[in-house]
Each structure stands twice: as structure tokens, then as C-alpha cells.
Short mmCIF file of C-alpha atoms in Angstrom, two decimals:
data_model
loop_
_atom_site.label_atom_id
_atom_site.label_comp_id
_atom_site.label_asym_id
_atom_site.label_seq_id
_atom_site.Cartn_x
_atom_site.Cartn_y
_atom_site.Cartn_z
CA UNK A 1 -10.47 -31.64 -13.64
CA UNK A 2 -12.46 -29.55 -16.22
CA UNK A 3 -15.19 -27.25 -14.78
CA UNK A 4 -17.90 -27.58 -17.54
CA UNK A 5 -19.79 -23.93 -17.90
CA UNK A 6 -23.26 -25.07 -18.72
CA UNK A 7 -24.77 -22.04 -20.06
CA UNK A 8 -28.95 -22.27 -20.34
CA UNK A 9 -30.34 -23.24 -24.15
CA UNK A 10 -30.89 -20.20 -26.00
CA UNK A 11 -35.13 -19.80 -25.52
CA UNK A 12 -36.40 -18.43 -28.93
CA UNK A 13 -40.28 -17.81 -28.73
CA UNK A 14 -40.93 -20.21 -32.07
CA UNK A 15 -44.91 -19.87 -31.42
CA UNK A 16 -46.76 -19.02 -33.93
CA UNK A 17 -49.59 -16.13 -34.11
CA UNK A 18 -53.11 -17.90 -33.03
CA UNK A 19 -54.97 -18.30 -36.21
CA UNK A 20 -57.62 -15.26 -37.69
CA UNK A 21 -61.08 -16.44 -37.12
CA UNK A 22 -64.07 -15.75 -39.51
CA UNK A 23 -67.65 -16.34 -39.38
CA UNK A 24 -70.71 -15.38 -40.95
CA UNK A 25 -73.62 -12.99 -39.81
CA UNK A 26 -76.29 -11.46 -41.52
CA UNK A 27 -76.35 -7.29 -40.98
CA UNK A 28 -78.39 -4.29 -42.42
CA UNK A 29 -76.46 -3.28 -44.96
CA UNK A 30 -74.93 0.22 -43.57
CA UNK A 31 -72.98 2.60 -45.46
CA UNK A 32 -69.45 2.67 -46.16
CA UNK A 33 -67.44 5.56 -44.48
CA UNK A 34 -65.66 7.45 -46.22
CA UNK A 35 -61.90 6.52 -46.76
CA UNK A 36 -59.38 8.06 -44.93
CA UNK A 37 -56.02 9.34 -45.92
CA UNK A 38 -53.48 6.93 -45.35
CA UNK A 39 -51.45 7.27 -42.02
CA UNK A 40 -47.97 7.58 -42.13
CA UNK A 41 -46.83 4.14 -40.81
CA UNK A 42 -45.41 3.47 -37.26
CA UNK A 43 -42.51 2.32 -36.52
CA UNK A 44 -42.14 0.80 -33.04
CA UNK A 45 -39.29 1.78 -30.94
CA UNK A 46 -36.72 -0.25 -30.18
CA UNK A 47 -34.89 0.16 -26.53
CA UNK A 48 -31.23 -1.07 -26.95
CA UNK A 49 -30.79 -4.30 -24.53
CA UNK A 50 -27.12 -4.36 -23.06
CA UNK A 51 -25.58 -7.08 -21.78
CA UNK A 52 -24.19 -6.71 -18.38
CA UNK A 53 -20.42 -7.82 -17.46
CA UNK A 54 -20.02 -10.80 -15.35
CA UNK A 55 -17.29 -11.56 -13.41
CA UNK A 56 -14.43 -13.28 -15.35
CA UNK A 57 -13.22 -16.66 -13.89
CA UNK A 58 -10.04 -16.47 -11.75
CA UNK A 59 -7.72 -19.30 -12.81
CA UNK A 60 -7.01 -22.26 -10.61
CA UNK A 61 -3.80 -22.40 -8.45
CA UNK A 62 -1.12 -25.31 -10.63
CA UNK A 63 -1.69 -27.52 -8.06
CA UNK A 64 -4.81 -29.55 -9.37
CA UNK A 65 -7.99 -28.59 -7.78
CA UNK A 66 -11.65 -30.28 -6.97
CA UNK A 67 -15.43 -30.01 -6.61
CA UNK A 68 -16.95 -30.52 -2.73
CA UNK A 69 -19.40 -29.73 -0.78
CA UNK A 70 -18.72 -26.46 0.41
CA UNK A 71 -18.61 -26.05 4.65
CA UNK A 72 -19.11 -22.75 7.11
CA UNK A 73 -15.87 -21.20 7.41
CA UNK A 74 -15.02 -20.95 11.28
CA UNK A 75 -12.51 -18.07 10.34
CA UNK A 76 -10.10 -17.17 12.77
CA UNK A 77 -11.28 -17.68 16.06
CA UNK A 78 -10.25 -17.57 19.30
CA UNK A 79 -6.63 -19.05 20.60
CA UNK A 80 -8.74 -21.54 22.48
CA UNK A 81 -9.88 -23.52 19.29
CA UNK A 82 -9.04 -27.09 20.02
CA UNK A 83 -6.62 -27.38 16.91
CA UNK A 84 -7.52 -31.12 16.03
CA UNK A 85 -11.14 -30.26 15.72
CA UNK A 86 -12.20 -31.16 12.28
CA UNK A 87 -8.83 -32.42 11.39
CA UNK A 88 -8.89 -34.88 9.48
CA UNK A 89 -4.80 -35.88 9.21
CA UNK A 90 -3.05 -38.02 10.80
CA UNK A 91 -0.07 -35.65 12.31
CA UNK A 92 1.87 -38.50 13.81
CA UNK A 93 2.31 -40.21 10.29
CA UNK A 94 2.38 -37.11 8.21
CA UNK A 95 5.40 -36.07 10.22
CA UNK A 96 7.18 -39.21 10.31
CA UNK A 97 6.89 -39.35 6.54
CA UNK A 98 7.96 -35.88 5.96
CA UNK A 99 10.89 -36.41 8.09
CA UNK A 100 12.09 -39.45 5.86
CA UNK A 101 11.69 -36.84 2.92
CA UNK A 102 14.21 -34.79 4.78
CA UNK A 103 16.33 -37.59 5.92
CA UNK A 104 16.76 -38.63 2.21
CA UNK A 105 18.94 -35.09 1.82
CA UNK A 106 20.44 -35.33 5.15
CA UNK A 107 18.51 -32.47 6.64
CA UNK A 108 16.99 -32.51 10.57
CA UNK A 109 13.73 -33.49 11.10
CA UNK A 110 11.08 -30.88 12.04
CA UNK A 111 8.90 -30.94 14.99
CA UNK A 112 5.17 -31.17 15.28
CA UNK A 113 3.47 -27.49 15.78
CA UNK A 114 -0.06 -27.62 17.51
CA UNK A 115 -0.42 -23.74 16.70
CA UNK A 116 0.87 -24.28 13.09
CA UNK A 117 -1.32 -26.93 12.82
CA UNK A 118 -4.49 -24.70 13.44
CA UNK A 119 -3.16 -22.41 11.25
CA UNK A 120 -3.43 -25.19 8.65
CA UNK A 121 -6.66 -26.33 9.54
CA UNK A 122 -8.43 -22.88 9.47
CA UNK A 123 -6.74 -22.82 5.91
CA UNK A 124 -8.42 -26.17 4.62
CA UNK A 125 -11.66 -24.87 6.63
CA UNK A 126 -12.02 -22.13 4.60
CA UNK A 127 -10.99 -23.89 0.99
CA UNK A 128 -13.62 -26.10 1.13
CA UNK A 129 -15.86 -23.04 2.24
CA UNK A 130 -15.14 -21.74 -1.12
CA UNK A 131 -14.93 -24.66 -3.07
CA UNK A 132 -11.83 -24.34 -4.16
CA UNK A 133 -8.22 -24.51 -3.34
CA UNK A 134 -6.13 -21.69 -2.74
CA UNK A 135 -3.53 -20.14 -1.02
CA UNK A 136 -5.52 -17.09 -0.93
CA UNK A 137 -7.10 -16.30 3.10
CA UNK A 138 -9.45 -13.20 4.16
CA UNK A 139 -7.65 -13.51 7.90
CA UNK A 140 -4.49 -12.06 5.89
CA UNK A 141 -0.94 -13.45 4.79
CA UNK A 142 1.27 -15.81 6.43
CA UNK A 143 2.49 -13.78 8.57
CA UNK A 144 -0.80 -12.64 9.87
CA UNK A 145 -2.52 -16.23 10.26
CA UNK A 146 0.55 -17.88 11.81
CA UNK A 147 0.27 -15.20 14.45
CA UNK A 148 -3.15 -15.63 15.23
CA UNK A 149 -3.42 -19.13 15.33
CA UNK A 150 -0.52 -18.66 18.00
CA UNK A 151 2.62 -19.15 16.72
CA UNK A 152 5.62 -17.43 18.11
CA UNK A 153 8.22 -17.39 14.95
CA UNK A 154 8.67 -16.48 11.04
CA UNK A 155 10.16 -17.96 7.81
CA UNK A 156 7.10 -19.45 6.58
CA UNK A 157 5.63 -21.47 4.16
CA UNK A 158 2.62 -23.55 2.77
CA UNK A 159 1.52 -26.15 0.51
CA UNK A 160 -1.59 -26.91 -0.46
CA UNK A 161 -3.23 -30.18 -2.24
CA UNK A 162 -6.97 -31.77 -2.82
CA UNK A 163 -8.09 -35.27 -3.35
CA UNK A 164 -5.40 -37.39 -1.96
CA UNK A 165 -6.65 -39.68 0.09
CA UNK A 166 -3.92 -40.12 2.79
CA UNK A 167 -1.09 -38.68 4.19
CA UNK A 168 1.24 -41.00 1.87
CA UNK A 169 -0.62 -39.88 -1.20
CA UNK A 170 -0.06 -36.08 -0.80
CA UNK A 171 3.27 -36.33 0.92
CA UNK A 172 4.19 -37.77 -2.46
CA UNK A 173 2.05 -35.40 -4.79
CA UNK A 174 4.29 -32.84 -3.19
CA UNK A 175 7.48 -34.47 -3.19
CA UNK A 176 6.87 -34.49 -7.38
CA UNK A 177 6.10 -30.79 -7.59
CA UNK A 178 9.35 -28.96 -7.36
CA UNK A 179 8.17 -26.00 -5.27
CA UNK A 180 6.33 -27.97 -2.68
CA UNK A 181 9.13 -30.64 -2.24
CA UNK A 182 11.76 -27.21 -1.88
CA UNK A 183 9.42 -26.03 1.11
CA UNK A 184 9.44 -29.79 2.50
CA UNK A 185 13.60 -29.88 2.29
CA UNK A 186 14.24 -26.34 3.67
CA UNK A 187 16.63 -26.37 5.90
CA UNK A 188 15.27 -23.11 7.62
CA UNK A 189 12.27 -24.69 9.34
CA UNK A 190 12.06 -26.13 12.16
CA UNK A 191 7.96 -27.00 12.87
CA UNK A 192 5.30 -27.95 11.14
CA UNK A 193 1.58 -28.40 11.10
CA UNK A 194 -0.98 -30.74 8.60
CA UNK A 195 -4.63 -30.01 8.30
CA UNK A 196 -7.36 -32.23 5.91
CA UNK A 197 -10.78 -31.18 5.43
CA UNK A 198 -12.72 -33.12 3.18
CA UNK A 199 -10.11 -33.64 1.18
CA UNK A 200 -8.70 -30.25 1.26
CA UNK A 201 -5.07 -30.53 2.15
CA UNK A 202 -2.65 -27.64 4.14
CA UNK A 203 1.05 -28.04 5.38
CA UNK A 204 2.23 -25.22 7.01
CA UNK A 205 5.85 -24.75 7.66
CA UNK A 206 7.77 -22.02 10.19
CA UNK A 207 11.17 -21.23 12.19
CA UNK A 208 10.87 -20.66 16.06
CA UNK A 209 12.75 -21.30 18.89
CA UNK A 210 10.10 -22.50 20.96
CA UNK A 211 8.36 -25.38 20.75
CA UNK A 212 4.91 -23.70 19.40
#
């Protein structure tokens, strides 16, 4: 999707002088002074107008990206964040989808993460906080959001999407992309968690031994 930069039309000032106006009265005829020496003549100085430097325009993950309405970012929260609030997916049939992805190679299926999936959902929270989507998170890497959202493991991953409409639709976007589909066929993980905001899709992948 092409993101237009609609600069403002260049404003020339194009008016003209207001006309010289003349008119006739009668005077006592006074003398003429006498002339003056001619003045050296002025020129006016000219201060140097320098454009500032804007911010260049970071480019776009591959994955395609979208326009929405940005939201408040609920950040990272306490542990006690019901992890379904605001979530738009449908975990039951994202998993069972994902786990026929996995079938397809022969690999075991993965188990449903609630902790992984409010790691997901604080993800999508904040890409459609900034408009845009990203892999990108002020709370920190991975590593760091996995953990706070609660999860007890490592070996993770994400993929991201926007606009899909379901959970078949961006199962499949990422099952053409080779580097999402390679995260969805690891044999390392063992959990997973899906998050949609307004469109803004996260799938967030780990290893543990628990059931978290």
C-alpha cells in the first residue's frame, strides 16, 4: 500500500503592488529646495533562510503494512491483565489450523500459551498505537516481553501480519512467506499465543516445559 506524502502547494505571494493614486489640488506656488546630492543606494539585507532537517522515513517491515486508527498503548502492565482483553482472535481455531500446518511436515502440535498470548496482544496493542506494523517494542526484545507477560521458557519467535481478516487468511499469508512459515514448522517450540487488534496481527512462539 503506497503512503502518498502530500506536501502543501508551494504559496508564492503573486499580489500585485496597490495602484499609485493622483489627484489634483491647487497650492501657493512655494519654492523648490535645493537638490541634494544623490545618496548612495541601499541595498537591503538579506538573512539566509535554512531549511531544517526532518526526520527521514524508516522503511516498512517486508511483510505488507496498513493505515488505522491509531489506539492508547496499554504497555506492559501488570501480570494480572486478563490476556483475552481486546483480543480479537480466535485462539481455538488459530491453533487448530496451525497445527494442520505442522501436521503437513509431520511435526507435534503446539499448545495454547495464555501468557504468550498476552505477550502477543500487548504487541498488536501497541502496532496499531503507532500505526504501523513492526516487530519493533519499547517494553524490550523477546526475551524481555515474553518474561513479563509471564512466560516461564526461551527459544522464541514472532510473526507479524495486518489486514487479514481471519485466522485462515493470515495463517495462510504466513504459510507463503518463507520465514514466517519456518517459525510456524519449528520443531523447537512447543506453545504458542495469537493476538488481533484491529487488524493488527501477532503470533508468538516459545519452548517451556510448563504449560505457560
Amino acid at each position: 500500500m503506497a503512503y502518498p506524502d502530500v506536501s502543501p502547494p508551494d504559496e508564492r505571494n503573486s499580489s500585485k503592488p496597490p495602484p499609485k493614486c493622483s489627484s489634483k489640488r491647487r497650492h501657493k506656488p512655494i519654492e523648490s529646495p535645493r537638490p541634494k546630492p544623490d545618496q548612495p543606494e541601499t541595498k537591503p539585507k538579506i538573512t539566509p533562510i535554512i531549511p531544517s532537517a526532518g526526520k527521514s522515513d524508516q522503511p516498512l517491515p517486508k511483510d505488507n503494512g496498513g493505515n488505522s486508527k491509531p489506539a492508547k498503548y496499554q504497555g506492559s502492565g501488570g501480570d494480572n491483565v486478563q490476556s483475552r482483553q481486546g483480543n480479537e482472535a480466535d485462539q481455538r481455531k488459530g491453533l487448530e489450523l496451525l497445527n494442520v500446518i505442522r501436521q503437513e511436515v509431520n511435526l507435534p502440535p503446539l499448545k495454547f500459551s495464555a501468557t504468550l498470548e498476552l505477550a502477543a496482544l500487548r504487541h498488536s496493542q501497541y502496532q496499531l498505537s503507532i500505526n504501523n506494523m513492526t516487530h519493533d517494542d519499547p517494553i524490550g526484545g523477546l526475551g524481555v516481553r515474553a518474561r513479563k507477560s509471564g512466560f516461564q521458557g526461551g527459544t522464541l519467535a514472532e510473526n507479524v501480519a495486518f489486514g487479514q481478516r481471519d485466522e485462515e487468511s493470515v495463517m495462510q499469508s504466513w504459510k507463503k512467506s518463507p520465514g514466517h512459515y519456518k517459525n510456524m514448522i519449528n520443531p523447537t517450540y512447543t506453545h504458542v499465543g495469537l493476538a488481533k487488534v484491529s487488524g493488527y496481527w501477532t503470533q508468538f512462539f516459545g519452548r517451556s516445559s510448563g504449560n505457560k
